[in-house]
XYZ file of C-alpha atoms in Angstrom:
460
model
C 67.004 35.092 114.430
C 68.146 33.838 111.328
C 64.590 33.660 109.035
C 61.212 33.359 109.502
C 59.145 30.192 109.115
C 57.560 29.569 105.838
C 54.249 31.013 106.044
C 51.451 28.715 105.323
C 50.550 30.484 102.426
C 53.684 30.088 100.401
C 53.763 25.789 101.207
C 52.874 23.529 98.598
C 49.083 22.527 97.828
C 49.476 18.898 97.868
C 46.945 16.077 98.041
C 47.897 13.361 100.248
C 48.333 10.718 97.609
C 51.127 13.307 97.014
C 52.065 13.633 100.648
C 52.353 9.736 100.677
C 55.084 9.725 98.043
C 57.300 12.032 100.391
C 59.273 14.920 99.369
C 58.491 16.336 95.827
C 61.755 15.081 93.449
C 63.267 18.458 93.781
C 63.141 19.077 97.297
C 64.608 15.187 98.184
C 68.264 16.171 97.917
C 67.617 19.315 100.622
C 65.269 16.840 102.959
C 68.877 15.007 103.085
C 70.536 17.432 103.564
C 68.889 19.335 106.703
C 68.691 16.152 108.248
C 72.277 15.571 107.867
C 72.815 19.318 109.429
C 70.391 18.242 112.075
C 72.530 15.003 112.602
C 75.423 17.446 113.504
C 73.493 19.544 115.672
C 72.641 16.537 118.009
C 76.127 15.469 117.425
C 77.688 18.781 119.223
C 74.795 18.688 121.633
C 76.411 15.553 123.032
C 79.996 16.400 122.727
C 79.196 19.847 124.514
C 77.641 17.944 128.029
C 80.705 14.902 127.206
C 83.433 17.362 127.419
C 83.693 17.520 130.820
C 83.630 13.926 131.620
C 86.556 13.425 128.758
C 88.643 16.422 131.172
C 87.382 15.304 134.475
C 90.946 13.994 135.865
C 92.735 17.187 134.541
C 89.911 19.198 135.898
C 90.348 17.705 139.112
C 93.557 18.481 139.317
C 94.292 21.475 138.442
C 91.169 23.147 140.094
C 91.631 21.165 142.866
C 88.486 19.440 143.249
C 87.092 16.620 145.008
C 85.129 13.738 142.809
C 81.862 15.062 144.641
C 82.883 18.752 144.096
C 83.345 17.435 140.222
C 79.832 15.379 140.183
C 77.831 18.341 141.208
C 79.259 20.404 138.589
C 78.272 17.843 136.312
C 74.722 17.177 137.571
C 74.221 20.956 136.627
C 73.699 20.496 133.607
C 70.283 19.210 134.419
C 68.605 20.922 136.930
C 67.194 23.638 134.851
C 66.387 21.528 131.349
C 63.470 20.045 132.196
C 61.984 23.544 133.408
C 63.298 25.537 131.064
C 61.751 22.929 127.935
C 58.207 23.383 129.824
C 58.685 26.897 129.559
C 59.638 26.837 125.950
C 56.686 24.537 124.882
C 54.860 27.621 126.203
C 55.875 30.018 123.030
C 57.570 26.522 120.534
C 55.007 27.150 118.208
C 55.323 30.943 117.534
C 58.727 30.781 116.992
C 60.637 30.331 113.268
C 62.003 26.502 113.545
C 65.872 27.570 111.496
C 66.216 31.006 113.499
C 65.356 29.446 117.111
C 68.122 26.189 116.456
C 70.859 28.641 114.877
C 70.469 30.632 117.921
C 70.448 27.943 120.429
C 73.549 26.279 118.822
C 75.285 29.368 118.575
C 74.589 29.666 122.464
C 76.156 25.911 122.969
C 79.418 27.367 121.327
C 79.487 30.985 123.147
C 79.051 29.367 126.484
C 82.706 26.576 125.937
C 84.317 29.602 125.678
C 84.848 31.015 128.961
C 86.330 27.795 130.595
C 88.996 28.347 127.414
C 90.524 31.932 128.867
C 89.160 31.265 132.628
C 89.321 28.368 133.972
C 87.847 28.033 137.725
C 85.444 25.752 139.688
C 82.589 28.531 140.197
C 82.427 29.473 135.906
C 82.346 25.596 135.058
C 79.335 25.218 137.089
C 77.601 28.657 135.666
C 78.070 27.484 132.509
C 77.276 23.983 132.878
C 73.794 25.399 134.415
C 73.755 27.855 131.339
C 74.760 25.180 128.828
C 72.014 22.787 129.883
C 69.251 25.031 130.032
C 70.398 26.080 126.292
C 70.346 22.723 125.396
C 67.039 21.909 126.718
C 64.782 22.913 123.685
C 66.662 21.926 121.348
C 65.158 18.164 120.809
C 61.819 19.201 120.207
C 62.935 21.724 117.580
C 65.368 19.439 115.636
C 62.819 16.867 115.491
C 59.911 19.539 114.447
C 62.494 20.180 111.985
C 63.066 17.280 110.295
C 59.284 16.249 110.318
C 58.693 19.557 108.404
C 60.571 17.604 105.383
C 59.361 14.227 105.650
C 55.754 12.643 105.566
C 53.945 10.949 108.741
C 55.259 7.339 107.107
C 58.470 8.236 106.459
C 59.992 9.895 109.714
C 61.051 7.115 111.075
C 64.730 6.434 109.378
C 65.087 10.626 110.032
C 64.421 10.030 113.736
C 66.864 7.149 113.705
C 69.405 9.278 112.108
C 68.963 12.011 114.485
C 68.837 9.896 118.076
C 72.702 8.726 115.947
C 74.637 11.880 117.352
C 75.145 10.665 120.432
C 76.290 7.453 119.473
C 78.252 9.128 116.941
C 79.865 11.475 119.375
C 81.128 8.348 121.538
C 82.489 6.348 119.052
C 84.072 8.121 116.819
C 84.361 12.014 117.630
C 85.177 11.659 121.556
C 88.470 9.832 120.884
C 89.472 13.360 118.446
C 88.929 15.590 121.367
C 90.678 13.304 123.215
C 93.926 13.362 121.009
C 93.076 17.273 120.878
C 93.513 17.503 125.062
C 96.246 15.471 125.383
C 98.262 17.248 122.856
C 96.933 21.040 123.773
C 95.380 20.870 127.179
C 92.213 20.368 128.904
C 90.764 23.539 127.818
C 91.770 22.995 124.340
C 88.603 20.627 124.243
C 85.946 23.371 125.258
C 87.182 25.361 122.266
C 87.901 22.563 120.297
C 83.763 22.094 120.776
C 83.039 26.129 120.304
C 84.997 25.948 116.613
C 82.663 22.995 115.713
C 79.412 25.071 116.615
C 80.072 27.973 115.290
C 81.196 25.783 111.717
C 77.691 24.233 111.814
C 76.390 28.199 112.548
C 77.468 29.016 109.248
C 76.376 25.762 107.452
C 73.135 26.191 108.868
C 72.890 30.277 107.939
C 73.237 29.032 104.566
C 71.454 25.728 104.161
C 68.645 26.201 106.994
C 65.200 26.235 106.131
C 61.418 24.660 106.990
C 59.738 21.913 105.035
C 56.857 21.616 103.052
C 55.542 19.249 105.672
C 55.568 22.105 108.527
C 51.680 23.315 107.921
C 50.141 20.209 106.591
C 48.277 18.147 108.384
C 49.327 14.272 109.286
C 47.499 11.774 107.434
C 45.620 10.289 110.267
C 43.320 7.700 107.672
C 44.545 4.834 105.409
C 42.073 6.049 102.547
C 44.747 7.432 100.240
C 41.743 9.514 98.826
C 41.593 11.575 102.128
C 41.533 14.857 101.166
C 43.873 17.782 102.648
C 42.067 18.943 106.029
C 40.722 22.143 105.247
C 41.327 23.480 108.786
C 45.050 22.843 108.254
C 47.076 25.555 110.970
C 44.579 25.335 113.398
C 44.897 24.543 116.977
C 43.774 21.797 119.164
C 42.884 22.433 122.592
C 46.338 21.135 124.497
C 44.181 18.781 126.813
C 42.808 16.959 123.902
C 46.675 15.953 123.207
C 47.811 15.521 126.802
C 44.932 13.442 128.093
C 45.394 10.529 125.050
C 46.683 7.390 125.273
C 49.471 8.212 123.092
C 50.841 10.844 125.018
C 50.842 9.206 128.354
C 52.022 5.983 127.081
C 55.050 8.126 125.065
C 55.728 9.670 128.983
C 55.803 6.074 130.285
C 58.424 4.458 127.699
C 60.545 8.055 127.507
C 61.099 8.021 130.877
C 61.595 4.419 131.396
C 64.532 4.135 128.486
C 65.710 7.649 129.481
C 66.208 6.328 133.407
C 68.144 3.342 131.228
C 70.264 5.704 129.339
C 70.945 7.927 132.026
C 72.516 5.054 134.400
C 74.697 3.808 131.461
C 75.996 7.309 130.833
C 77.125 7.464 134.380
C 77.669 4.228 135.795
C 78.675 1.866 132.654
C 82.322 2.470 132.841
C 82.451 1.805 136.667
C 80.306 -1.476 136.072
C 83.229 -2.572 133.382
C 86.368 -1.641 135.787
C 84.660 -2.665 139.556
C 82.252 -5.415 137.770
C 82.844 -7.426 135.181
C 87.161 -6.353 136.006
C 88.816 -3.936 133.361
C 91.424 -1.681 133.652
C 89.966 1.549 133.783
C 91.693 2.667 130.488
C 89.992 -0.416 129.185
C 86.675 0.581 130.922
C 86.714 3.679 129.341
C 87.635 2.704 125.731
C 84.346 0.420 125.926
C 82.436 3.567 127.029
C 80.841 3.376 123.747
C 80.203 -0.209 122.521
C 76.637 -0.948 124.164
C 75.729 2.220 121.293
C 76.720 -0.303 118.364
C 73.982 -2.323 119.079
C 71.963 1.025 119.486
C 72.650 2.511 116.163
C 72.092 -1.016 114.374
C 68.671 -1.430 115.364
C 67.945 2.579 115.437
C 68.473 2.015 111.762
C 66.778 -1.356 111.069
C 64.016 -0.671 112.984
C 63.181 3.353 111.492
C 64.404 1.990 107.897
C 61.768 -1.183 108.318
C 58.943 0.548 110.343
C 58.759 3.532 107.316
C 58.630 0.835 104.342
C 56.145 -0.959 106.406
C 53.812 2.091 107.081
C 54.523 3.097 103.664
C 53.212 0.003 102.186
C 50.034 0.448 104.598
C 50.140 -0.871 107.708
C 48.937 1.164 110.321
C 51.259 2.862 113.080
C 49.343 1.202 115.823
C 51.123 -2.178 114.828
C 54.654 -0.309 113.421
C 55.321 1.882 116.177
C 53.390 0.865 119.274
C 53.245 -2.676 119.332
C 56.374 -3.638 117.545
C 58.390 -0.844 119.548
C 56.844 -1.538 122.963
C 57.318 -5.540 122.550
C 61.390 -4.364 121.171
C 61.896 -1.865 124.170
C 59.954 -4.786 126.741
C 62.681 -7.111 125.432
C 65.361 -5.105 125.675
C 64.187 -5.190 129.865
C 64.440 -8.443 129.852
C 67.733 -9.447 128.793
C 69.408 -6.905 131.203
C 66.909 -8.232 133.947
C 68.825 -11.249 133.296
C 72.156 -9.773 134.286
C 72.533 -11.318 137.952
C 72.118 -15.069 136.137
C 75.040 -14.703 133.800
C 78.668 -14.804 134.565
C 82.072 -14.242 132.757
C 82.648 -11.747 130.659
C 81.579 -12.446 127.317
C 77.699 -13.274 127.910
C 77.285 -10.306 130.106
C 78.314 -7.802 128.122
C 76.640 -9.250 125.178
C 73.218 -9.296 127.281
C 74.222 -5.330 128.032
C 74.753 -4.513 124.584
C 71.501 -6.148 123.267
C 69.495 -5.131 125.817
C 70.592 -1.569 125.459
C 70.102 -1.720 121.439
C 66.506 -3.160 121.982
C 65.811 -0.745 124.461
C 66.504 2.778 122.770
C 65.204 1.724 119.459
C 62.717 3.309 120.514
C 63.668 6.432 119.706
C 62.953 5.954 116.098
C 59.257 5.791 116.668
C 58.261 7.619 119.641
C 59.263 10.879 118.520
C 57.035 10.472 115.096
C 54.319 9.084 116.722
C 53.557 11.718 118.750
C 54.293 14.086 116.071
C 51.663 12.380 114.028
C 48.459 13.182 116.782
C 49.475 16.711 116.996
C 48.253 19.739 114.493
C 51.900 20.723 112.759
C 51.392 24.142 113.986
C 51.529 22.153 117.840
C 54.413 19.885 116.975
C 57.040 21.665 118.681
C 55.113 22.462 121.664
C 54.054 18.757 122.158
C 57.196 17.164 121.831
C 58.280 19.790 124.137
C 56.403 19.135 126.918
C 56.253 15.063 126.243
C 60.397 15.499 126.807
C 60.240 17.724 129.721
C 57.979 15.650 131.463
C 59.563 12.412 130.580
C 63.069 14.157 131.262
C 61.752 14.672 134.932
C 60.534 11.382 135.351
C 63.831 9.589 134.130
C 66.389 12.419 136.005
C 66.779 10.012 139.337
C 67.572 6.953 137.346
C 71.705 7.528 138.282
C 70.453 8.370 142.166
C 68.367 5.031 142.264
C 70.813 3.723 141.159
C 73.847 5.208 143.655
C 71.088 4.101 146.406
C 71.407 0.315 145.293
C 75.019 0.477 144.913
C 75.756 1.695 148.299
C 73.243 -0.495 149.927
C 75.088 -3.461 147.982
C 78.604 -1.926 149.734
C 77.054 -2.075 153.128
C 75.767 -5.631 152.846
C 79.171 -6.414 151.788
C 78.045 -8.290 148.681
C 80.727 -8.153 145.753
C 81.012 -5.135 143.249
C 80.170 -7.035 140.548
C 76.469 -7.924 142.457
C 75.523 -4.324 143.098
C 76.237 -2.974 139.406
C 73.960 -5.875 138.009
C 71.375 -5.468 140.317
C 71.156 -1.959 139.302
C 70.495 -2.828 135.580
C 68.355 -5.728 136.548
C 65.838 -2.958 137.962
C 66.473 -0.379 134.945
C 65.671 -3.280 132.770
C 62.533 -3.922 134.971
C 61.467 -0.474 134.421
C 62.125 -0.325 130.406
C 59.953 -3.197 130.516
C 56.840 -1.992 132.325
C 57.729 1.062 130.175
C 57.748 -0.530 127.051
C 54.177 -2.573 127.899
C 52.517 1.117 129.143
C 53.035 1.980 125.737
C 52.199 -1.004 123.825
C 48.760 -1.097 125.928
C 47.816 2.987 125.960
C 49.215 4.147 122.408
C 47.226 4.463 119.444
C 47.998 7.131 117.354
C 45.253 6.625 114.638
C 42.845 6.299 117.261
C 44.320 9.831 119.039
C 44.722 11.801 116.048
C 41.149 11.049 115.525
C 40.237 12.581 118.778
C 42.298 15.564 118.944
C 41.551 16.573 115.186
C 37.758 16.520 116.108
C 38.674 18.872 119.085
C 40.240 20.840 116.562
C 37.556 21.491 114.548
C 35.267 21.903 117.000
C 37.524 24.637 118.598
C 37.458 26.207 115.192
C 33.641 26.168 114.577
C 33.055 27.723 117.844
C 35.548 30.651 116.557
C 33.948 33.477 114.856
């Protein structure tokens, strides 16, 4: 590991008036700036799992490999995550936040290089299984991250910036790698990803390092005067976090929008060649757009929501009932798919449903983070992904199952492909109401902070 986590002795004694206000003026310019680095993190998360599908015709070529021999090397990616992220929720908390990503990234970058000097069938799939078990922990700990440098009210825009990489990756870094591959060869993009980690390796050697946020405890009143929760560090019993409204209504609109974003990722070009009737170089140039509409209201909506809870209103209204009515709309305009027709009207109905839909992200994360005791954060968020990640894992399945029955009724392409976002919509939306109706995270940091000091007035 690369350092330690700042021990709670060294932080910053600050009241929470001071807390409010957000990073002390000195310490502004580095919140920035580890945010930025944590940006890039999520940015080479994405391009390490896209690689393959930007090499997949090569790959199949040269390996000799059947489209389903291909897809199951892909799916591997997955099978262990979910696992392996319960298992790290397990020890999250006892481990230093900047050594635990450096190492993690570092992994990402060791593990492209293989398929550079040995290219076969059998290593793609050991590391794919490797690479996405690597990968697995790493949300919970960038996020834990950034929250260590920003205030309860304020973590929205940071969340924003980080759910970004993705959408950063498809737009604008995919098409480099793709220039890279055609003018070096397919393997030149797995190293092509290793150089970038082990850049960011050094960055983050350098720049690295926990907040004053990562041992204080989340304003849970609206009294500015609270004072700073003596029993800051402590532990809450888990079930006290598990069993709240909060959490369960966090598993019900993760899973929901994470079933939405896994169908795009795998059907969304098909649906653009076989449904609405591009070329497939077309299809796959347009891989991308539905994220636009993503990032735009990623950004409005975590920019907004933090001035708003800044200025007082309570996170009840911000991120529960404004995010689950956003994410409930988003359902409905691709339920609407089957109704529309052409070209134009569709794909505008895909891109703002998608948008709606994963703005979500910019709340979610912090309000979970705000129930749960900092030294809990990263164990929480662990488990609410894991969970939610094995909940949302059969949304490209489902919707293979709908598509083929489509095929066998003999209905056209176009029919199946928006029948199969007319049900992911459906699900976003009962997703986006569970949380609307269960969430409350003033009400459930209440609770578990009372179990928290009841837990530590029973200890000696």
């Amino acid at each position: 590991m690369v350092s330690e986590r700042v021990p709670p002795q060294s932080e910053p004694t600050t009241s929470s008036t001071e807390a409010a206000a957000g990073p002390p003026a000195h310490s502004k310019v580095m919140a920035w700036a580890i945010t930025l680095m944590l940006l890039a993190s999520t940015l080479i998360a994405y391009l390490d799992k896209a690689i393959l599908g930007l090499v997949a015709q090569p790959v199949m070529a040269d390996l000799g490999l059947s489209a389903a021999q291909f897809g199951s090397i892909s799916t591997a990616a997955s099978l262990l995550g979910p696992l392996v992220a319960l298992l790290f929720a397990a020890v999250a908390d006892r481990l230093p936040l900047k050594g635990t990503l450096f190492t993690l990234v570092l992994m990402w970058s060791l593990l492209q290089l293989p398929i550079f000097f040995a290219a076969s069938a059998g290593l793609l799939m050991v590391t794919r299984l490797m690479l996405g078990a690597a990968e697995a922990p790493a949300n919970s700990v960038m996020h834990s991250m950034a929250y260590s440098w920003w205030p309860n009210e304020r973590r929205g825009l940071p969340a924003a910036l980080l759910t970004t990489g993705a959408s950063f990756g498809k737009l604008i870094f995919a098409p480099i790698i793709v220039l890279i591959i055609a003018a070096f060869g397919w393997q030149s993009g797995f190293l092509s990803v290793a150089v970038m980690g082990f850049i960011w390796c050094l960055g983050w050697a350098f720049i690295g390092r926990t907040g004053p946020y990562s041992d204080q405890v989340t304003p849970i009143a609206k009294n500015p005067q609270t004072p700073e929760d003596p029993t800051a560090g402590k532990r809450a019993p888990l079930r006290s976090i598990l069993l709240t409204g909060t959490f369960i209504g966090f598993l019900a609109i993760f899973a929901s929008v994470g079933m939405l974003v896994s169908i795009v990722m795998t059907w969304l070009p098909s649906y653009f060649e076989a449904g609405l009737g591009f070329s497939a170089v077309t299809a796959g140039s347009l891989f991308g757009v539905p994220s636009i509409t993503s990032v735009i209201f990623l950004f409005l909506y975590g920019g907004l929501g933090d001035r708003a809870l800044k200025n007082g209103a309570s996170s009840r209204v911000v991120r529960v009932l404004i995010g689950g009515g956003l994410a409930a709309a988003g359902g409905l305009c691709l339920m609407t798919l089957p109704l529309a027709s052409g070209v134009a009207v569709p794909m505008a109905l895909l891109m703002l449903g998608y948008g709606l839909s994963t703005s979500i992200y910019a709340i979610a994360n912090p309000a979970l983070a705000q129930i749960a005791p900092p030294a809990q954060r990263t164990s929480v968020l662990s488990i609410g992904l894991a969970v939610s990640g094995l909940l949302g894992v059969s949304g490209p399945v489902i919707a293979g199952v709908v598509l083929d029955a489509a095929t066998a009724s003999g209905a056209p392409a176009a029919e199946g492909y928006t029948s199969v976002f007319m049900l992911a919509g459906g699900i976003v939306l009962i997703g986006g109401a569970l949380f609307a109706l269960l969430a409350n995270p003033e009400r459930d940091a209440l609770k578990v902070e009372a179990a928290r000091a009841a837990l530590a007035a029973d200890k000696p």
